[in-house]
Tab-separated table of C-alpha atoms in Angstrom:
chain	number	residue	atom	x	y	z
Q	1	MET	CA	183.616	12.295	-25.464
Q	2	TRP	CA	180.784	9.948	-24.609
Q	3	LEU	CA	177.987	11.334	-22.474
Q	4	ALA	CA	175.338	9.176	-20.835
Q	5	GLY	CA	172.226	10.300	-19.018
Q	6	THR	CA	168.592	11.227	-19.273
Q	7	PRO	CA	167.540	13.433	-22.179
Q	8	ALA	CA	167.439	16.466	-19.844
Q	9	GLU	CA	170.930	15.669	-18.503
Q	10	LEU	CA	172.320	15.288	-22.022
Q	11	ASP	CA	170.767	18.605	-23.076
Q	12	ALA	CA	172.244	20.392	-20.044
Q	13	ALA	CA	175.688	18.811	-20.500
Q	14	ALA	CA	175.782	19.636	-24.227
Q	15	ARG	CA	174.833	23.285	-23.516
Q	16	ALA	CA	177.473	23.609	-20.777
Q	17	LEU	CA	180.192	22.056	-22.943
Q	18	ALA	CA	179.236	24.208	-25.940
Q	19	ALA	CA	179.637	27.275	-23.714
Q	20	ALA	CA	183.163	26.110	-22.823
Q	21	GLY	CA	184.243	25.493	-26.407
Q	22	ARG	CA	182.865	24.683	-29.845
Q	23	VAL	CA	180.925	21.552	-30.710
Q	24	ALA	CA	182.793	20.163	-33.700
Q	25	TRP	CA	180.500	17.152	-34.103
Q	26	GLN	CA	177.505	15.718	-32.311
Q	27	GLY	CA	176.426	12.148	-32.849
Q	28	THR	CA	172.962	10.632	-32.748
Q	29	ARG	CA	171.472	9.848	-29.363
Q	30	ARG	CA	171.272	6.141	-28.785
Q	31	PRO	CA	168.824	4.856	-26.159
Q	32	LEU	CA	170.277	2.517	-23.567
Q	33	THR	CA	168.524	-0.685	-22.514
Q	34	GLY	CA	168.242	-2.933	-19.492
Q	35	THR	CA	168.904	-1.296	-16.153
Q	36	ASP	CA	169.772	1.944	-18.019
Q	37	ALA	CA	166.384	2.168	-19.772
Q	38	GLY	CA	165.263	5.790	-19.985
Q	39	ARG	CA	168.836	6.980	-20.456
Q	40	SER	CA	170.759	7.584	-23.658
Q	41	ARG	CA	174.335	7.954	-24.794
Q	42	LEU	CA	175.688	10.682	-27.011
Q	43	TYR	CA	179.067	11.180	-28.645
Q	44	LEU	CA	180.186	14.791	-28.632
Q	45	ARG	CA	183.386	16.142	-30.165
Q	46	LEU	CA	184.390	19.441	-28.622
Q	47	THR	CA	187.224	21.819	-29.432
Q	48	VAL	CA	188.457	24.050	-26.665
Q	49	THR	CA	190.978	26.808	-27.257
Q	50	ALA	CA	193.366	27.399	-24.425
Q	51	THR	CA	193.512	31.000	-23.353
Q	52	ARG	CA	195.914	32.680	-21.043
Q	53	ARG	CA	194.423	33.725	-17.764
Q	54	GLY	CA	194.956	37.072	-16.177
Q	55	VAL	CA	196.366	37.451	-12.707
Q	56	ARG	CA	195.053	34.734	-10.435
Q	57	PRO	CA	193.276	35.860	-7.299
Q	58	THR	CA	195.320	35.474	-4.152
Q	59	GLY	CA	194.216	33.471	-1.171
Q	60	PRO	CA	193.241	34.916	2.183
Q	61	ALA	CA	195.735	37.241	3.867
Q	62	SER	CA	195.845	35.010	6.950
Q	63	ASP	CA	194.763	31.584	8.085
Q	64	ASP	CA	192.631	32.905	10.965
Q	65	GLY	CA	189.699	30.619	11.476
Q	66	ALA	CA	191.272	27.773	9.499
Q	67	THR	CA	190.798	24.188	10.630
Q	68	VAL	CA	193.831	21.977	11.187
Q	69	LEU	CA	193.263	18.395	10.104
Q	70	PRO	CA	195.037	15.587	12.017
Q	71	PHE	CA	197.021	13.899	9.249
Q	72	PRO	CA	198.869	10.701	10.195
Q	73	ASP	CA	202.546	11.051	11.004
Q	74	ARG	CA	204.696	8.935	8.648
Q	75	ARG	CA	206.902	7.635	11.445
Q	76	SER	CA	204.342	6.690	14.071
Q	77	GLY	CA	201.280	6.120	11.899
Q	78	GLY	CA	199.149	8.093	14.361
Q	79	ALA	CA	197.820	11.613	14.259
Q	80	ALA	CA	200.495	14.308	14.229
């Protein structure tokens, strides 16, 4: 994947992605020019192994306190 950002942003993104998988290859940082001066681009190849999740947490037991959004009605075009 191509990453673009400041050196600090690229460092943070590379660390976060490495924590999610394994960095198979990291290219050379290339400085950008023009309106993107001060930023760089970096090619990063990452391998991520899919793992099976355990039981997913369930949602709330009720919808008490939930907000109802007024979605448009397909027939009238107005709020339902």
